[in-house]
Short mmCIF file of C-alpha atoms in Angstrom, two decimals:
data_model
loop_
_atom_site.label_atom_id
_atom_site.label_comp_id
_atom_site.label_asym_id
_atom_site.label_seq_id
_atom_site.Cartn_x
_atom_site.Cartn_y
_atom_site.Cartn_z
CA MET A 1 -15.70 43.72 5.01
CA LYS A 2 -14.03 46.96 4.24
CA ALA A 3 -11.62 46.87 1.31
CA LYS A 4 -8.32 48.67 1.62
CA LEU A 5 -6.95 50.64 -1.32
CA LEU A 6 -3.28 49.86 -1.83
CA ALA A 7 -0.73 52.39 -3.06
CA PHE A 8 0.82 51.39 -6.34
CA GLY A 9 4.28 52.63 -7.45
CA PHE A 10 4.24 52.34 -11.23
CA ALA A 11 4.56 56.10 -11.58
CA LEU A 12 8.19 55.98 -10.42
CA MET A 13 8.97 53.44 -13.11
CA ALA A 14 7.28 55.61 -15.71
CA LEU A 15 9.39 58.62 -14.67
CA ALA A 16 12.52 56.59 -15.28
CA LEU A 17 11.29 55.62 -18.73
CA THR A 18 10.59 59.23 -19.74
CA SER A 19 14.31 60.02 -19.49
CA CYS A 20 14.81 58.20 -22.79
CA ASP A 21 14.99 59.88 -26.21
CA ASP A 22 12.05 60.88 -28.41
CA THR A 23 11.56 57.35 -29.80
CA THR A 24 10.63 55.98 -26.37
CA GLY A 25 8.78 58.98 -24.99
CA GLY A 26 5.40 57.66 -26.18
CA ILE A 27 5.95 54.29 -24.47
CA GLY A 28 6.78 56.00 -21.21
CA GLY A 29 3.70 58.17 -21.47
CA SER A 30 1.37 55.24 -22.23
CA LEU A 31 2.75 53.20 -19.34
CA THR A 32 2.21 56.11 -17.00
CA ASP A 33 -1.37 56.48 -18.18
CA GLU A 34 -2.16 52.78 -17.68
CA ALA A 35 -0.45 52.70 -14.28
CA ASP A 36 -2.44 55.69 -13.16
CA LYS A 37 -5.60 53.81 -14.16
CA LEU A 38 -4.70 50.54 -12.37
CA LYS A 39 -6.52 49.99 -9.09
CA VAL A 40 -5.43 47.28 -6.66
CA GLN A 41 -7.48 46.25 -3.63
CA ALA A 42 -7.03 43.72 -0.85
CA ASP A 43 -9.57 42.14 1.45
CA THR A 44 -9.90 39.39 4.04
CA PHE A 45 -12.68 36.84 4.49
CA ASN A 46 -13.57 34.12 6.98
CA VAL A 47 -13.24 30.50 5.85
CA GLY A 48 -14.93 27.41 7.30
CA ALA A 49 -13.42 23.93 7.66
CA HIS A 50 -14.60 20.57 8.98
CA SER A 51 -13.63 16.87 8.84
CA ILE A 52 -15.14 14.32 6.49
CA LEU A 53 -14.90 10.53 6.60
CA ALA A 54 -12.49 9.01 4.07
CA ASN A 55 -12.92 5.31 4.77
CA ARG A 56 -13.14 4.13 1.14
CA ILE A 57 -10.41 5.54 -1.06
CA LEU A 58 -8.46 4.20 -4.01
CA SER A 59 -5.96 1.58 -2.84
CA ARG A 60 -3.18 2.49 -5.23
CA SER A 61 0.15 3.14 -3.60
CA ALA A 62 3.81 2.34 -4.19
CA LYS A 63 3.89 0.81 -0.71
CA GLY A 64 1.82 -1.82 1.04
CA TYR A 65 1.17 -2.03 4.78
CA LEU A 66 0.97 -4.88 7.25
CA GLY A 67 0.32 -4.88 10.98
CA GLN A 68 -2.03 -3.70 13.70
CA ILE A 69 -1.69 -0.69 15.98
CA LYS A 70 -3.79 1.33 18.41
CA ASP A 71 -4.72 4.89 17.51
CA LEU A 72 -4.16 6.82 20.74
CA GLU A 73 -6.64 9.53 19.71
CA THR A 74 -9.57 7.19 19.16
CA GLN A 75 -8.33 4.31 21.37
CA SER A 76 -9.32 1.99 18.51
CA GLU A 77 -7.30 -0.45 16.44
CA ILE A 78 -6.15 0.03 12.86
CA THR A 79 -5.44 -3.18 10.96
CA ALA A 80 -3.62 -3.46 7.63
CA ASN A 81 -3.78 -6.69 5.60
CA LEU A 82 -1.81 -6.99 2.37
CA MET A 83 -2.44 -8.61 -1.01
CA SER A 84 0.49 -8.81 -3.42
CA GLN A 85 1.20 -10.25 -6.84
CA LEU A 86 4.65 -11.11 -8.21
CA TYR A 87 6.17 -10.03 -11.52
CA VAL A 88 8.19 -11.96 -14.12
CA LEU A 89 10.25 -10.70 -17.05
CA PRO A 90 10.04 -12.01 -20.65
CA ASN A 91 13.62 -13.36 -20.39
CA PHE A 92 13.11 -15.21 -17.09
CA GLU A 93 15.27 -18.33 -16.67
CA MET A 94 16.14 -20.96 -14.08
CA PRO A 95 19.27 -23.13 -14.27
CA LYS A 96 19.20 -25.84 -16.90
CA LYS A 97 17.54 -28.96 -15.59
CA ASP A 98 20.57 -31.22 -16.01
CA ILE A 99 22.79 -29.19 -13.64
CA VAL A 100 20.31 -28.98 -10.74
CA GLN A 101 21.60 -31.13 -7.85
CA SER A 102 18.70 -30.76 -5.41
CA LYS A 103 16.73 -34.00 -5.88
CA ASP A 104 14.61 -36.38 -3.84
CA ALA A 105 15.21 -40.14 -3.40
CA SER A 106 13.50 -40.80 -6.72
CA GLY A 107 15.72 -38.36 -8.59
CA ASN A 108 13.05 -35.67 -9.00
CA ILE A 109 14.08 -32.03 -8.81
CA VAL A 110 13.14 -30.35 -5.52
CA ALA A 111 13.79 -27.02 -3.86
CA ASP A 112 15.90 -27.10 -0.72
CA SER A 113 13.69 -24.43 0.83
CA CYS A 114 11.37 -21.58 -0.01
CA GLU A 115 10.20 -18.42 1.72
CA LEU A 116 8.34 -15.16 1.25
CA ARG A 117 10.07 -11.96 2.30
CA LEU A 118 8.23 -8.70 2.90
CA TYR A 119 10.84 -5.94 2.78
CA TYR A 120 10.34 -2.66 4.64
CA PHE A 121 12.38 0.48 5.31
CA THR A 122 10.12 2.10 7.86
CA HIS A 123 7.61 1.06 10.47
CA PHE A 124 5.40 2.55 13.13
CA GLY A 125 5.10 1.36 16.70
CA ASP A 126 7.00 -1.13 18.84
CA SER A 127 9.45 -3.28 16.87
CA LEU A 128 9.32 -5.87 19.69
CA ALA A 129 5.56 -6.37 19.40
CA PRO A 130 4.69 -9.89 18.15
CA ILE A 131 2.23 -9.91 15.24
CA LYS A 132 0.56 -13.12 14.12
CA ILE A 133 -0.46 -13.47 10.47
CA THR A 134 -1.90 -16.11 8.20
CA THR A 135 -0.51 -16.26 4.67
CA TYR A 136 -2.83 -17.48 1.92
CA GLU A 137 -2.31 -18.05 -1.77
CA LEU A 138 -4.87 -16.56 -4.13
CA ASP A 139 -7.11 -18.97 -6.00
CA HIS A 140 -7.17 -16.70 -9.04
CA PRO A 141 -5.62 -13.31 -9.81
CA VAL A 142 -7.33 -10.10 -8.82
CA LYS A 143 -8.79 -8.56 -11.97
CA GLU A 144 -6.88 -5.81 -13.75
CA GLY A 145 -8.52 -2.61 -14.96
CA LYS A 146 -10.79 -2.36 -11.94
CA LYS A 147 -10.87 0.18 -9.13
CA TYR A 148 -9.92 -1.30 -5.76
CA LEU A 149 -10.66 0.66 -2.62
CA THR A 150 -9.06 0.39 0.81
CA ASP A 151 -11.96 -1.73 2.08
CA PHE A 152 -11.40 -4.39 -0.61
CA ASP A 153 -11.27 -7.75 1.17
CA PRO A 154 -9.93 -10.68 -0.94
CA GLU A 155 -11.21 -13.16 1.64
CA ALA A 156 -14.78 -11.85 1.56
CA GLU A 157 -14.65 -11.64 -2.25
CA GLY A 158 -13.72 -15.33 -2.60
CA TYR A 159 -10.18 -14.86 -3.91
CA LEU A 160 -8.42 -17.15 -1.41
CA ARG A 161 -7.46 -20.79 -1.90
CA THR A 162 -7.57 -21.96 1.70
CA ALA A 163 -6.43 -25.17 3.40
CA ALA A 164 -9.99 -26.47 3.10
CA ASN A 165 -9.35 -26.54 -0.66
CA ASN A 166 -5.79 -27.90 -0.31
CA GLY A 167 -4.44 -24.38 -0.72
CA LEU A 168 -1.48 -22.76 0.94
CA GLU A 169 -2.44 -21.46 4.39
CA ILE A 170 0.41 -20.81 6.83
CA ALA A 171 0.23 -19.25 10.29
CA SER A 172 3.35 -17.47 11.53
CA THR A 173 4.45 -14.86 14.05
CA TYR A 174 7.00 -12.09 13.53
CA THR A 175 8.54 -9.11 15.27
CA LEU A 176 10.15 -6.27 13.36
CA THR A 177 13.30 -6.56 15.50
CA GLU A 178 14.33 -9.77 13.64
CA PHE A 179 15.99 -11.59 16.54
CA THR A 180 17.22 -14.39 14.25
CA VAL A 181 19.35 -12.03 12.14
CA PRO A 182 22.87 -11.40 13.52
CA ASP A 183 23.78 -7.79 14.31
CA SER A 184 26.76 -8.06 11.96
CA ILE A 185 24.40 -8.62 9.04
CA LYS A 186 22.05 -5.84 10.13
CA LYS A 187 24.99 -3.41 10.02
CA GLU A 188 25.79 -4.23 6.39
CA LYS A 189 25.25 -1.34 3.99
CA ASN A 190 22.80 -3.12 1.71
CA TYR A 191 20.83 -4.87 4.44
CA VAL A 192 17.05 -4.35 4.29
CA PRO A 193 14.88 -5.79 7.09
CA SER A 194 12.08 -8.13 6.15
CA ILE A 195 9.21 -10.19 7.49
CA LYS A 196 9.77 -13.84 6.56
CA VAL A 197 7.18 -16.54 5.93
CA ARG A 198 8.57 -20.07 5.42
CA LEU A 199 6.87 -22.14 2.71
CA ASN A 200 8.53 -25.47 3.46
CA LYS A 201 5.48 -27.59 4.24
CA PRO A 202 4.03 -29.99 1.62
CA TYR A 203 2.02 -28.16 -1.04
CA THR A 204 -0.81 -29.50 -3.21
CA ASP A 205 -1.50 -27.82 -6.55
CA LYS A 206 -4.95 -27.48 -8.13
CA ALA A 207 -4.47 -30.70 -10.08
CA GLY A 208 -3.97 -32.58 -6.81
CA LYS A 209 -0.24 -33.15 -7.21
CA VAL A 210 1.71 -32.97 -3.95
CA TYR A 211 5.17 -31.34 -3.67
CA ASN A 212 7.46 -31.32 -0.63
CA ASN A 213 7.31 -27.50 -0.54
CA TYR A 214 6.08 -24.53 -2.56
CA GLY A 215 9.51 -23.93 -4.10
CA THR A 216 9.51 -27.44 -5.55
CA TYR A 217 6.13 -26.68 -7.12
CA MET A 218 7.57 -23.53 -8.74
CA MET A 219 10.65 -25.32 -10.08
CA ASN A 220 8.69 -28.24 -11.53
CA LYS A 221 6.18 -25.93 -13.17
CA TYR A 222 9.01 -24.00 -14.78
CA TYR A 223 10.62 -27.09 -16.28
CA GLU A 224 7.20 -28.28 -17.52
CA ASN A 225 6.54 -25.02 -19.39
CA PRO A 226 9.06 -22.15 -19.15
CA ASN A 227 6.80 -19.89 -21.23
CA ASP A 228 4.36 -19.65 -18.34
CA PHE A 229 7.14 -17.82 -16.47
CA ARG A 230 7.89 -15.37 -19.29
CA ASN A 231 4.46 -13.85 -19.69
CA ILE A 232 2.86 -12.06 -16.75
CA TYR A 233 -0.71 -12.99 -17.73
CA LYS A 234 0.17 -16.70 -17.97
CA PHE A 235 2.21 -16.55 -14.77
CA LEU A 236 -0.62 -15.00 -12.74
CA ASN A 237 -3.33 -17.25 -14.20
CA ASN A 238 -1.46 -20.55 -14.52
CA ILE A 239 1.27 -20.49 -11.86
CA CYS A 240 1.05 -17.96 -9.04
CA PRO A 241 -1.97 -15.61 -8.72
CA GLY A 242 -0.51 -13.91 -5.65
CA PHE A 243 -0.57 -13.97 -1.84
CA TYR A 244 -2.65 -12.47 0.94
CA PHE A 245 -1.21 -11.67 4.37
CA LYS A 246 -3.88 -11.35 7.05
CA VAL A 247 -3.26 -10.16 10.61
CA THR A 248 -4.96 -12.56 13.04
CA ASN A 249 -3.53 -11.48 16.40
CA GLY A 250 -1.08 -9.11 18.03
CA LEU A 251 -0.94 -5.35 18.43
CA GLY A 252 1.74 -2.71 18.37
CA SER A 253 3.44 -2.34 14.99
CA MET A 254 2.79 -1.66 11.33
CA ALA A 255 5.39 -1.97 8.56
CA ALA A 256 5.46 -0.06 5.27
CA ILE A 257 6.15 -2.87 2.80
CA GLU A 258 8.35 -1.80 -0.12
CA ALA A 259 8.32 -5.16 -1.91
CA VAL A 260 7.21 -8.77 -1.52
CA GLN A 261 9.60 -11.44 -2.75
CA LEU A 262 9.29 -15.20 -3.20
CA VAL A 263 12.72 -16.83 -2.79
CA VAL A 264 13.49 -20.39 -3.92
CA TYR A 265 16.75 -22.10 -2.83
CA TYR A 266 18.40 -25.09 -4.53
CA ARG A 267 21.82 -26.52 -5.41
CA TYR A 268 23.33 -26.74 -8.85
CA LYS A 269 26.59 -27.86 -10.47
CA ASP A 270 29.06 -25.16 -11.50
CA THR A 271 29.27 -25.21 -15.32
CA LYS A 272 32.98 -24.29 -15.23
CA ASP A 273 34.07 -26.51 -12.35
CA LYS A 274 31.81 -29.57 -12.45
CA ASP A 275 33.14 -30.83 -9.13
CA LYS A 276 31.87 -27.67 -7.43
CA ILE A 277 28.29 -27.42 -6.14
CA LYS A 278 26.79 -23.96 -5.69
CA THR A 279 23.70 -22.68 -3.92
CA GLY A 280 21.22 -21.16 -6.32
CA VAL A 281 18.57 -18.57 -5.52
CA THR A 282 15.62 -17.65 -7.74
CA GLN A 283 13.54 -14.64 -6.79
CA PHE A 284 10.10 -13.41 -7.84
CA THR A 285 9.37 -9.84 -6.75
CA SER A 286 6.38 -7.51 -6.60
CA THR A 287 6.65 -4.38 -8.75
CA GLU A 288 4.39 -1.51 -9.80
CA GLU A 289 3.49 -3.50 -12.93
CA VAL A 290 1.34 -5.81 -10.80
CA LEU A 291 -1.16 -5.20 -8.01
CA GLN A 292 -0.28 -4.60 -4.39
CA LEU A 293 -3.35 -3.69 -2.34
CA THR A 294 -3.73 -2.94 1.35
CA ASN A 295 -7.02 -3.64 3.09
CA PHE A 296 -7.46 -1.27 6.06
CA LYS A 297 -9.88 -1.82 8.91
CA SER A 298 -10.63 0.73 11.64
CA ASP A 299 -13.43 1.78 13.98
CA GLN A 300 -15.64 4.05 11.88
CA GLU A 301 -17.76 5.11 14.86
CA GLN A 302 -14.72 6.51 16.65
CA LEU A 303 -13.76 8.46 13.53
CA LYS A 304 -17.28 9.86 13.29
CA ALA A 305 -16.96 11.05 16.89
CA LEU A 306 -13.87 13.07 15.93
CA ILE A 307 -15.81 14.71 13.09
CA ASN A 308 -18.13 16.24 15.68
CA THR A 309 -15.28 17.89 17.62
CA PRO A 310 -16.12 21.63 17.57
CA ASP A 311 -13.92 24.27 15.95
CA VAL A 312 -11.36 21.82 14.59
CA SER A 313 -10.81 19.53 11.62
CA TYR A 314 -8.56 16.51 11.18
CA LEU A 315 -6.18 14.95 8.73
CA LYS A 316 -5.87 11.26 9.56
CA THR A 317 -4.47 8.43 7.47
CA PRO A 318 -4.78 5.72 6.32
CA ALA A 319 -8.32 6.01 4.99
CA GLY A 320 -9.44 8.06 7.95
CA LEU A 321 -10.35 11.75 7.84
CA PHE A 322 -9.83 14.57 5.35
CA THR A 323 -10.43 18.27 5.89
CA GLU A 324 -13.05 19.98 3.73
CA VAL A 325 -12.73 23.76 3.38
CA GLU A 326 -15.66 25.98 2.40
CA LEU A 327 -14.31 28.88 0.36
CA PRO A 328 -16.21 32.20 0.63
CA ILE A 329 -16.79 32.46 -3.13
CA ASN A 330 -19.91 34.66 -3.01
CA GLU A 331 -18.31 37.07 -0.55
CA ILE A 332 -15.17 37.29 -2.69
CA MET A 333 -17.26 38.00 -5.82
CA LYS A 334 -19.57 40.59 -4.27
CA GLY A 335 -18.80 44.02 -5.70
CA HIS A 336 -15.87 42.64 -7.72
CA GLU A 337 -17.69 40.96 -10.60
CA ASN A 338 -15.56 42.83 -13.16
CA ASP A 339 -12.27 42.70 -11.25
CA THR A 340 -9.37 40.31 -11.71
CA LEU A 341 -8.61 38.08 -8.74
CA ASN A 342 -4.82 38.01 -8.54
CA THR A 343 -4.17 36.08 -5.34
CA ALA A 344 -6.11 34.18 -2.71
CA LYS A 345 -4.23 32.64 0.17
CA PHE A 346 -4.99 31.06 3.50
CA GLU A 347 -3.33 28.96 6.18
CA LEU A 348 -4.46 25.89 8.11
CA GLN A 349 -2.98 26.15 11.58
CA ARG A 350 -2.09 22.91 13.32
CA ILE A 351 -3.09 22.34 16.95
CA THR A 352 -0.16 20.70 18.74
CA ASN A 353 -0.86 17.40 20.48
CA LYS A 354 -0.14 18.02 24.16
CA LYS A 355 -0.16 14.32 25.05
CA ALA A 356 3.47 13.36 24.53
CA SER A 357 4.06 9.76 23.46
CA LYS A 358 6.67 8.06 21.34
CA TYR A 359 3.77 6.36 19.59
CA ASN A 360 2.00 9.55 18.51
CA MET A 361 1.42 9.41 14.78
CA ASP A 362 3.49 11.55 12.44
CA ILE A 363 2.20 14.80 10.97
CA PRO A 364 1.20 14.50 7.28
CA LYS A 365 4.07 15.99 5.30
CA ASN A 366 2.41 16.82 1.97
CA VAL A 367 -1.22 17.65 1.29
CA LEU A 368 -3.18 18.18 -1.90
CA ILE A 369 -5.94 20.78 -2.19
CA LEU A 370 -8.50 20.58 -4.99
CA PRO A 371 -12.27 20.91 -5.56
CA THR A 372 -14.21 18.24 -3.67
CA ASP A 373 -15.91 17.02 -6.85
CA SER A 374 -12.54 16.55 -8.58
CA ALA A 375 -10.86 14.41 -5.92
CA ALA A 376 -11.98 10.91 -6.95
CA ILE A 377 -11.20 11.34 -10.66
CA PHE A 378 -7.84 12.97 -9.82
CA PHE A 379 -6.54 9.77 -8.24
CA GLU A 380 -8.34 7.37 -10.59
CA LYS A 381 -6.71 9.03 -13.61
CA ASN A 382 -3.28 9.35 -11.95
CA LYS A 383 -3.30 13.11 -12.44
CA LEU A 384 -0.63 15.51 -11.24
CA ASN A 385 -1.17 18.84 -9.50
CA ASP A 386 -1.50 21.51 -12.20
CA ASN A 387 -1.12 24.57 -9.91
CA LYS A 388 -4.35 25.90 -11.39
CA THR A 389 -7.10 23.94 -9.68
CA SER A 390 -4.92 21.55 -7.67
CA PHE A 391 -1.99 22.47 -5.46
CA ILE A 392 0.50 20.79 -3.13
CA ALA A 393 1.37 22.27 0.26
CA THR A 394 4.06 20.99 2.61
CA TYR A 395 3.85 21.11 6.39
CA ASN A 396 5.80 24.09 7.71
CA ALA A 397 7.32 23.18 11.08
CA GLN A 398 8.32 26.78 11.83
CA SER A 399 4.75 28.11 11.54
CA ASN A 400 3.21 24.75 12.52
CA SER A 401 0.82 25.02 9.59
CA TYR A 402 0.01 24.30 5.96
CA LYS A 403 0.23 27.45 3.84
CA PHE A 404 -1.72 27.73 0.59
CA ASN A 405 -0.02 30.76 -0.92
CA ASN A 406 -2.26 31.25 -3.94
CA VAL A 407 -5.40 29.26 -4.70
CA ALA A 408 -6.89 31.98 -6.93
CA GLY A 409 -7.13 29.38 -9.70
CA ILE A 410 -9.55 27.30 -7.60
CA VAL A 411 -11.60 30.38 -6.64
CA ASN A 412 -11.82 31.41 -10.30
CA TYR A 413 -12.85 27.83 -11.19
CA PHE A 414 -15.86 28.11 -8.89
CA ILE A 415 -16.67 31.60 -10.16
CA ARG A 416 -16.74 30.29 -13.74
CA ASN A 417 -19.07 27.50 -12.60
CA ARG A 418 -21.31 29.60 -10.36
CA ALA A 419 -24.36 28.62 -12.44
CA THR A 420 -24.18 25.21 -10.72
CA ALA A 421 -24.04 26.65 -7.20
CA GLY A 422 -27.72 26.03 -6.53
CA SER A 423 -27.74 22.41 -7.69
CA ASN A 424 -24.27 21.26 -6.58
CA PRO A 425 -23.85 20.90 -2.79
CA ASN A 426 -20.05 20.72 -3.28
CA TRP A 427 -19.79 24.05 -5.10
CA GLY A 428 -17.23 26.22 -3.35
CA LYS A 429 -15.80 23.32 -1.36
CA VAL A 430 -12.27 21.92 -1.54
CA LEU A 431 -10.63 18.91 0.06
CA VAL A 432 -7.28 18.85 1.81
CA ILE A 433 -5.86 15.34 1.44
CA PRO A 434 -2.55 13.88 2.71
CA VAL A 435 -0.63 12.55 -0.29
CA ASP A 436 2.46 10.57 -1.17
CA LEU A 437 4.72 12.15 -3.79
CA LYS A 438 7.16 10.42 -6.12
CA THR A 439 9.74 12.92 -7.32
CA THR A 440 12.86 13.21 -9.44
CA LYS A 441 15.34 15.98 -10.20
CA ASP A 442 15.48 17.66 -13.61
CA GLU A 443 18.64 18.83 -15.36
CA ASN A 444 18.61 22.02 -13.29
CA LYS A 445 18.29 20.08 -10.01
CA ASN A 446 14.68 21.21 -9.59
CA THR A 447 12.28 18.76 -7.97
CA VAL A 448 9.74 17.32 -10.40
CA ILE A 449 6.62 15.53 -9.16
CA ASN A 450 6.00 12.32 -11.13
CA LYS A 451 3.18 10.75 -9.14
CA VAL A 452 0.61 11.83 -6.57
CA SER A 453 -1.27 9.16 -4.61
CA TYR A 454 -3.21 8.90 -1.37
CA TYR A 455 -0.86 8.64 1.59
CA MET A 456 -1.44 5.26 3.23
CA GLY A 457 0.96 5.54 6.15
CA LEU A 458 -0.01 6.33 9.73
CA THR A 459 -0.42 10.07 10.25
CA SER A 460 -2.73 12.31 12.23
CA THR A 461 -3.06 15.98 13.02
CA MET A 462 -5.71 18.37 14.33
CA LEU A 463 -6.25 21.70 12.57
CA LEU A 464 -7.93 24.89 13.68
CA GLY A 465 -11.28 25.02 11.87
CA GLY A 466 -15.01 25.17 12.47
CA ASP A 467 -17.76 27.28 10.97
CA LYS A 468 -16.59 30.38 9.10
CA SER A 469 -18.49 32.56 11.58
CA LYS A 470 -15.82 31.62 14.14
CA GLY A 471 -13.16 33.41 12.12
CA ASN A 472 -10.54 30.77 12.89
CA ILE A 473 -9.32 30.70 9.28
CA LYS A 474 -8.78 33.83 7.20
CA MET A 475 -8.39 34.11 3.44
CA SER A 476 -6.53 37.13 2.06
CA VAL A 477 -7.30 38.15 -1.51
CA VAL A 478 -5.96 40.78 -3.91
CA TYR A 479 -7.98 42.19 -6.83
CA SER A 480 -6.95 44.46 -9.67
CA LYS A 481 -8.81 46.43 -12.34
CA PHE A 482 -8.21 49.30 -14.72
CA HIS A 483 -10.43 52.36 -14.30
CA GLY A 484 -13.03 52.59 -17.04
CA ARG A 485 -13.04 48.83 -17.71
#
């Protein structure tokens, strides 16, 4: 491609500098000389892009997901099953045993009731759609320090303590509309909707002891040994390894679970007014200190069919499709081996979905671009974008595209590693991945990114792509060099 020589206006600046006195005349002269020697060129190259399958990615996200929906593009179902552990603090306490008033006929402490709540702020699909799930307790905790991917299945891996082994196994049905909750409560400022699973049936622990419900088991275990509730390792291994929520039937909704909470209800005597009986509530909640893993299932054959769509690429989550971009490194280098690459920018244009539906998936908001070979380790090591070889781009609704304003750092990375081009099939290739960002504001009100993880929500978009010979994607670059160097 023909390079265009750009005009450069440093000479005007130099003229202004020469109006100074004798002590600055030399500086003005030297700047003029260097400016006259500086050569800036721009060029444009074709870029290729295609979809790749992303069915097994790291299942590490601040949110969990539960439900089952139909992907209108593939006409296949996406199922999300959730495993969650609960966290305890070192100073955890329940009411003193002698003030608890909830007791059975024999005078033993019992819980009045117990339930699991799965809190969510957002959901996709029809809130009226009934979803049937089975809730299991884990037989033992999922191991720490191990990579868990989105196809991790606790049931297949033998982590569940099922009814066949006297474990907790409860079938229930929910809708996200929550018909049993009064509208007056839903309108309250602090109200957060939740999926509820009642744990009020008799429960048998591993020692064979039977309790009237799971909450009674938790209370009795606490009074037997409170220290097991003040150390997370002991709690997970001796008391409550966690729960698994598996979708067994239903179609139409998926909730983004912010937290899972075990709630135990009981009555106790007021320590100030001993004639007054109060209702007590003890809660155990999932946090980022413990594991929360979503197991996604989808039709891989339908996703593979999308990969073969000509002249386009896809971004599809969860664990669906990424876009891989082939950068024209050799073309950019040719004839510019001794030049400085100042900027390299390109744009991925979105193709608007013409099939209007209220159940079309959202467009991915934020995407990460980085070398293909660096993607896995980036997420495993909890890295942040460094704006050198990894960049964040945000969907631009006005241009209907993702703009990568300067990826010269990535191009230079491949140039430095061009010795591996022959042996590394991923040389010159970058991935565009939908991501979830956790951010805060600094003292100057600037947004600071604290965490980058795979986006696990439901999103999908089609991008203009295809082989670079099509010319559907253009990369603009700017070089500079000083004459004689």
